[in-house]
Short mmCIF file of N, CA and C in Angstrom, two decimals:
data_model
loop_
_atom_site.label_atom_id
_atom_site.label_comp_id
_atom_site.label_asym_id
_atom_site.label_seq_id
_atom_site.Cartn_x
_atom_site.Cartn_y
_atom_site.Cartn_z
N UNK A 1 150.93 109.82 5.70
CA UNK A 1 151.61 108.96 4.74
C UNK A 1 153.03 109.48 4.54
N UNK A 2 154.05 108.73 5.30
CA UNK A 2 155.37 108.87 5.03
C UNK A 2 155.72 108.97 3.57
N UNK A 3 156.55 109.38 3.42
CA UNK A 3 157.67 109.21 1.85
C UNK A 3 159.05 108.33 1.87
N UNK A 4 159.12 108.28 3.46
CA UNK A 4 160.62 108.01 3.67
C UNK A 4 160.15 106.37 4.17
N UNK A 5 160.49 105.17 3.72
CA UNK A 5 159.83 104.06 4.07
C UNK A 5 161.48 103.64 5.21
N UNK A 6 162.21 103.41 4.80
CA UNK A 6 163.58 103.20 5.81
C UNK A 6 164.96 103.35 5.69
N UNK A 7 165.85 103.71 5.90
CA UNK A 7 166.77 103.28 5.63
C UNK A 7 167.76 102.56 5.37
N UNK A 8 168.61 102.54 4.34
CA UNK A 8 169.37 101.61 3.73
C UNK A 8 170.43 101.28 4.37
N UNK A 9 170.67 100.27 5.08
CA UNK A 9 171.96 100.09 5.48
C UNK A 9 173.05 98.79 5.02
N UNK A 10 173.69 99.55 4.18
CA UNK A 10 174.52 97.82 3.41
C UNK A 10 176.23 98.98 3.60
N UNK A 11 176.56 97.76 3.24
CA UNK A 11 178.11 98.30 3.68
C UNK A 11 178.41 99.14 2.42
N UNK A 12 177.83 98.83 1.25
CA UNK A 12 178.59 100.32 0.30
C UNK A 12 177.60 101.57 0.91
N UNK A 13 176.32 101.29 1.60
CA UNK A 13 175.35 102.85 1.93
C UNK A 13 176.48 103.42 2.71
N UNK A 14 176.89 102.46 4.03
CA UNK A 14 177.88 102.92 5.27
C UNK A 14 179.22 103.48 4.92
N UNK A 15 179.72 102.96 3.88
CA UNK A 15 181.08 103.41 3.29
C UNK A 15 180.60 104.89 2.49
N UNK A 16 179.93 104.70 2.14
CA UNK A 16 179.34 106.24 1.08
C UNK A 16 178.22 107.17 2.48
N UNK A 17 177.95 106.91 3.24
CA UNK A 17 177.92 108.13 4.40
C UNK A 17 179.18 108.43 5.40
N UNK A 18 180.21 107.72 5.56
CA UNK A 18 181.34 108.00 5.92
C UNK A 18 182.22 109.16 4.96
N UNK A 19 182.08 108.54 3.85
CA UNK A 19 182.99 109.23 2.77
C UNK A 19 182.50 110.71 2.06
N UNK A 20 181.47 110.12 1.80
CA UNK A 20 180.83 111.78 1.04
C UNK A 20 179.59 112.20 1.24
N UNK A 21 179.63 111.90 2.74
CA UNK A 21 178.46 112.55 3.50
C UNK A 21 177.33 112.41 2.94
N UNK A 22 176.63 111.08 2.31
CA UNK A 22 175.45 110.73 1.39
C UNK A 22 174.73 109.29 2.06
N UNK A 23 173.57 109.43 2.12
CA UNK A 23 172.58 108.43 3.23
C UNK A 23 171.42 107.44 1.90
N UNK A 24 171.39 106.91 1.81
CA UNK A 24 170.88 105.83 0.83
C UNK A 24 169.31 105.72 2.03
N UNK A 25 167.66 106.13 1.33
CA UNK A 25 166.50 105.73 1.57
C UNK A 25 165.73 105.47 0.90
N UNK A 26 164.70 104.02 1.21
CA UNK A 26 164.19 103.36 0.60
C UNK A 26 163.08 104.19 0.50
N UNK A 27 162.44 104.65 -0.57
CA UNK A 27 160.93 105.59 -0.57
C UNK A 27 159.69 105.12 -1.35
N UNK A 28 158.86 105.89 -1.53
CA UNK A 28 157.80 105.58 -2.25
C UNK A 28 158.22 105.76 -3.72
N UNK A 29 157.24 104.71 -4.22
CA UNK A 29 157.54 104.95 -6.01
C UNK A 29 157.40 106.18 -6.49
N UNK A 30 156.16 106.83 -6.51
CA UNK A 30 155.46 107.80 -6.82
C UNK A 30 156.67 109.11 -6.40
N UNK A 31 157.57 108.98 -5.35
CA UNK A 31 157.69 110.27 -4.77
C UNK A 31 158.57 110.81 -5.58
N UNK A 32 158.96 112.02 -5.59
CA UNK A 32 160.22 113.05 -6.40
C UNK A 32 160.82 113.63 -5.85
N UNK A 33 161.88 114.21 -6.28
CA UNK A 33 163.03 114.37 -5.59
C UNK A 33 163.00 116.05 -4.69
N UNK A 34 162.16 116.79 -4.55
CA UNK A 34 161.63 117.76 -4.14
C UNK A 34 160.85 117.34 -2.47
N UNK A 35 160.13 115.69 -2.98
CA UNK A 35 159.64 115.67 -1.91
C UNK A 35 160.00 114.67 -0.74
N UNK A 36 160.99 114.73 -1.77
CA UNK A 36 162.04 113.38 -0.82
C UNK A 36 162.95 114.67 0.17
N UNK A 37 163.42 115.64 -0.54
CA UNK A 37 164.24 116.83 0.12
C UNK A 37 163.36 117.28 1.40
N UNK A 38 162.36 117.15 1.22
CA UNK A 38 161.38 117.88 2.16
C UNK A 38 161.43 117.23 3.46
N UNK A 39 160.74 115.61 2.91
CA UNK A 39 160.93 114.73 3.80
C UNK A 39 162.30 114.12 4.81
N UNK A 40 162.90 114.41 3.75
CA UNK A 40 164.32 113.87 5.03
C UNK A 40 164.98 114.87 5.49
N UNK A 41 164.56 116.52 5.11
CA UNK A 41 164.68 117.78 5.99
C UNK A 41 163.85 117.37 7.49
N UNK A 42 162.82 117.27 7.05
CA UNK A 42 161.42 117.44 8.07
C UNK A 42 161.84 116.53 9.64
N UNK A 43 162.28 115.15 8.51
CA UNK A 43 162.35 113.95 9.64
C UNK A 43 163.74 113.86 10.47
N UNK A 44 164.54 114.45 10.22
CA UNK A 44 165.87 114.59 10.64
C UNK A 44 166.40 115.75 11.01
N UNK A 45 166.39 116.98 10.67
CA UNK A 45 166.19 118.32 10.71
C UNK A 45 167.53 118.81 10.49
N UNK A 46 168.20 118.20 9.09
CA UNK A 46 169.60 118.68 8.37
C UNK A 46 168.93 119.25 7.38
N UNK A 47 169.62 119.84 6.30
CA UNK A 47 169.78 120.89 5.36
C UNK A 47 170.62 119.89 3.80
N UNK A 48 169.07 119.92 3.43
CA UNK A 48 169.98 118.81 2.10
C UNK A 48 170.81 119.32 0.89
N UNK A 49 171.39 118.68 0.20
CA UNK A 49 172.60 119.65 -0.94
C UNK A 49 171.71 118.73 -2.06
N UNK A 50 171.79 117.86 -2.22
CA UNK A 50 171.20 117.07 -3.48
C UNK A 50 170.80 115.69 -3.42
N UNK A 51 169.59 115.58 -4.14
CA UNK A 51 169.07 114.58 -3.96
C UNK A 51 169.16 113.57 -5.68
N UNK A 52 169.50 112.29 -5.20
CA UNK A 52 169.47 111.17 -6.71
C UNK A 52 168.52 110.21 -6.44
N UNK A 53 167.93 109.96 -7.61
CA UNK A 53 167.14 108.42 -7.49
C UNK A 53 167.15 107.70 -8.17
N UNK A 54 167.09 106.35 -7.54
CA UNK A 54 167.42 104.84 -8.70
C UNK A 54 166.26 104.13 -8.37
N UNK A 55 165.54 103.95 -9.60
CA UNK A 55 164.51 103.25 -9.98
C UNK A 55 164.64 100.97 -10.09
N UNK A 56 164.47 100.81 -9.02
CA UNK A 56 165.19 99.14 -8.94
C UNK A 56 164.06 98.54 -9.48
N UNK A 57 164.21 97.74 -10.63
CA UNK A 57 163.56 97.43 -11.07
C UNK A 57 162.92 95.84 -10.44
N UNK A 58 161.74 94.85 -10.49
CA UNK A 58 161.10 93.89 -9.91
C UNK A 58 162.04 92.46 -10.30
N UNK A 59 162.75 91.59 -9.70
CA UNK A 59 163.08 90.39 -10.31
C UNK A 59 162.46 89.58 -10.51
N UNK A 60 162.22 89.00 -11.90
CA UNK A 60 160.94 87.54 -11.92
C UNK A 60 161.78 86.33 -11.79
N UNK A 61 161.14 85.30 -11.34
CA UNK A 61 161.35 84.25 -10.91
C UNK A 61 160.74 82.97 -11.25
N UNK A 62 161.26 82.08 -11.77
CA UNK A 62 160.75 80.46 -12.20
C UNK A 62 161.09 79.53 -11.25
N UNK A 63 160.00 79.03 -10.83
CA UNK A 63 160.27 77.53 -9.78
C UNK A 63 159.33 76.96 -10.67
N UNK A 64 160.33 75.40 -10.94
CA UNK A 64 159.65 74.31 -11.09
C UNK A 64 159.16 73.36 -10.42
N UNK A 65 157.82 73.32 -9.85
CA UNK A 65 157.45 72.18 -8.74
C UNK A 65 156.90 71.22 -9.02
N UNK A 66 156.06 70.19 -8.09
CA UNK A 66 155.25 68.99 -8.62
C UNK A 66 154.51 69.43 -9.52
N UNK A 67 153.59 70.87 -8.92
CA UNK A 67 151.96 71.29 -9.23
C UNK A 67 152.79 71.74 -10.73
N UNK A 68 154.08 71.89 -11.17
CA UNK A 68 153.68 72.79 -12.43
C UNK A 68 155.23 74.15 -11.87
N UNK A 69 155.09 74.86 -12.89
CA UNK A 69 155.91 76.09 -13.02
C UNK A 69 154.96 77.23 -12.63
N UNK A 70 155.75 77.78 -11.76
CA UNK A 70 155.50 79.14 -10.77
C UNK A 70 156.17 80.24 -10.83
N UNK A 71 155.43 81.21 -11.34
CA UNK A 71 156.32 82.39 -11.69
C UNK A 71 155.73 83.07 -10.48
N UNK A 72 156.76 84.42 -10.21
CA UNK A 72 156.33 85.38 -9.31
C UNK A 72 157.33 86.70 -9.40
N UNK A 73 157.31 87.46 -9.02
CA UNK A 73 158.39 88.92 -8.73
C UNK A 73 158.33 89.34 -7.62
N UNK A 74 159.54 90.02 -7.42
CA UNK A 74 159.50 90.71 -5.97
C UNK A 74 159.05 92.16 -6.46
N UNK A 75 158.56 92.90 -5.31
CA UNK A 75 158.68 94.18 -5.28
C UNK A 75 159.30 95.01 -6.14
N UNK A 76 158.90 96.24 -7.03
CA UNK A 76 160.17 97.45 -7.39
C UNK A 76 160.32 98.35 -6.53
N UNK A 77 160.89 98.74 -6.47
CA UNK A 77 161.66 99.64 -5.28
C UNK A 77 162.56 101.26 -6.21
N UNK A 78 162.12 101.76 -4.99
CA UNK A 78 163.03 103.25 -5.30
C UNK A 78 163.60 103.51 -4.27
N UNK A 79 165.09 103.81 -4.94
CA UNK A 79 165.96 104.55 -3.95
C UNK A 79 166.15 105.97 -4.10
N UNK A 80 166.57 106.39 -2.73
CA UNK A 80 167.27 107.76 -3.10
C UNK A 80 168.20 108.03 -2.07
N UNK A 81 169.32 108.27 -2.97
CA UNK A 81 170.43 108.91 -1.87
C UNK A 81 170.54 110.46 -2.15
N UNK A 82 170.94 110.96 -0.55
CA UNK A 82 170.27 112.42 -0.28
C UNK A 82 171.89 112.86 0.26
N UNK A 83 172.53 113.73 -0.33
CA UNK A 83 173.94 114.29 0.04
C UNK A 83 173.26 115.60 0.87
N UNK A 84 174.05 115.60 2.25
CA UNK A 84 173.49 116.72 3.26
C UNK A 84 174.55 117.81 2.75
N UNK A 85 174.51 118.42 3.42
CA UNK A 85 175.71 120.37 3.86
C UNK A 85 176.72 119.54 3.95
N UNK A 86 178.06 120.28 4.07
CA UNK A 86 179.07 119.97 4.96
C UNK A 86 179.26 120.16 6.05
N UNK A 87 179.44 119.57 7.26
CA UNK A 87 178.95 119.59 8.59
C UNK A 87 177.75 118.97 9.27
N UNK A 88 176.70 118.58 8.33
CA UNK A 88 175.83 117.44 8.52
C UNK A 88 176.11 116.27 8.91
N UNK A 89 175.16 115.42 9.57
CA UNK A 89 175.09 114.15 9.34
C UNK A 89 173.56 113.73 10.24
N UNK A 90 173.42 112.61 10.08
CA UNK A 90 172.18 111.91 10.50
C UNK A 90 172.68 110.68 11.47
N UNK A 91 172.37 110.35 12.74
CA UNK A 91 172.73 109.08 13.37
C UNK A 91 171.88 108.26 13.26
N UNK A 92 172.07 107.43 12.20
CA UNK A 92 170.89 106.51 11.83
C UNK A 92 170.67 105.24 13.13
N UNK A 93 171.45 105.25 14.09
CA UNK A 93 171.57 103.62 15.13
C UNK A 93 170.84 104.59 16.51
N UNK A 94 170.64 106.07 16.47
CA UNK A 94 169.89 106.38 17.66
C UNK A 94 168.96 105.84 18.46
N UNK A 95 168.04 105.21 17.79
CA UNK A 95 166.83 104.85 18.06
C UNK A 95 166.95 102.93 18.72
N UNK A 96 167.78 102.82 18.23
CA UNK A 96 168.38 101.15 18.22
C UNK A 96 168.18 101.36 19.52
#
C-alpha cells in the first residue's frame, strides 16, 4: 500500500519545482508528514528538507433534473508538497 498516490502537475506545482525546489503529491488521507518523508525518500531516492500538507476539502454539488434534485461530492484529497536538499531534484516525465 503506497502513500504516494501521484503526482501533481499544474503549472503553479511546475513553476514552484523550478523555483524553490518543491514537488506537489497527491497522498493518502490518513498519511503524515513523517511518512510521506519516508515515502518520497524511498520512491525517488533524494534527501527531503521539509514536508507541508493541505487538507482539500470535498465540493458538493446540486443538479436539478427531470427525476428531482441530485446532490453528490467529489472526493477530499490531501496534498503534500515535499521541499528536497539543495542540489536535488526528481524527473517527474522519466517514465513518460
Amino acid at each position: 500500500m503506497s502513500i504516494l498516490i501521484k503526482p501533481i502537475i499544474t503549472e503553479k506545482a511546475t513553476a514552484d519545482s523550478e523555483l524553490r525546489n518543491c514537488y506537489t503529491f497527491a497522498v493518502k488521507t490518513k498519511a503524515n508528514k513523517v511518512e510521506i518523508k519516508k515515502a518520497v525518500e524511498a520512491a525517488y531516492g533524494v534527501s527531503v528538507e521539509k514536508v507541508r500538507t493541505i487538507n482539500v476539502r470535498p465540493d458538493r454539488r446540486t443538479r436539478h433534473t427531470k427525476t428531482g434534485i441530485q446532490h453528490g461530492k467529489t472526493n477530499a484529497v490531501k496534498k503534500a508538497i515535499v521541499q528536497l536538499a539543495e542540489g536535488e531534484m526528481i524527473d517527474l516525465y522519466s517514465n513518460m
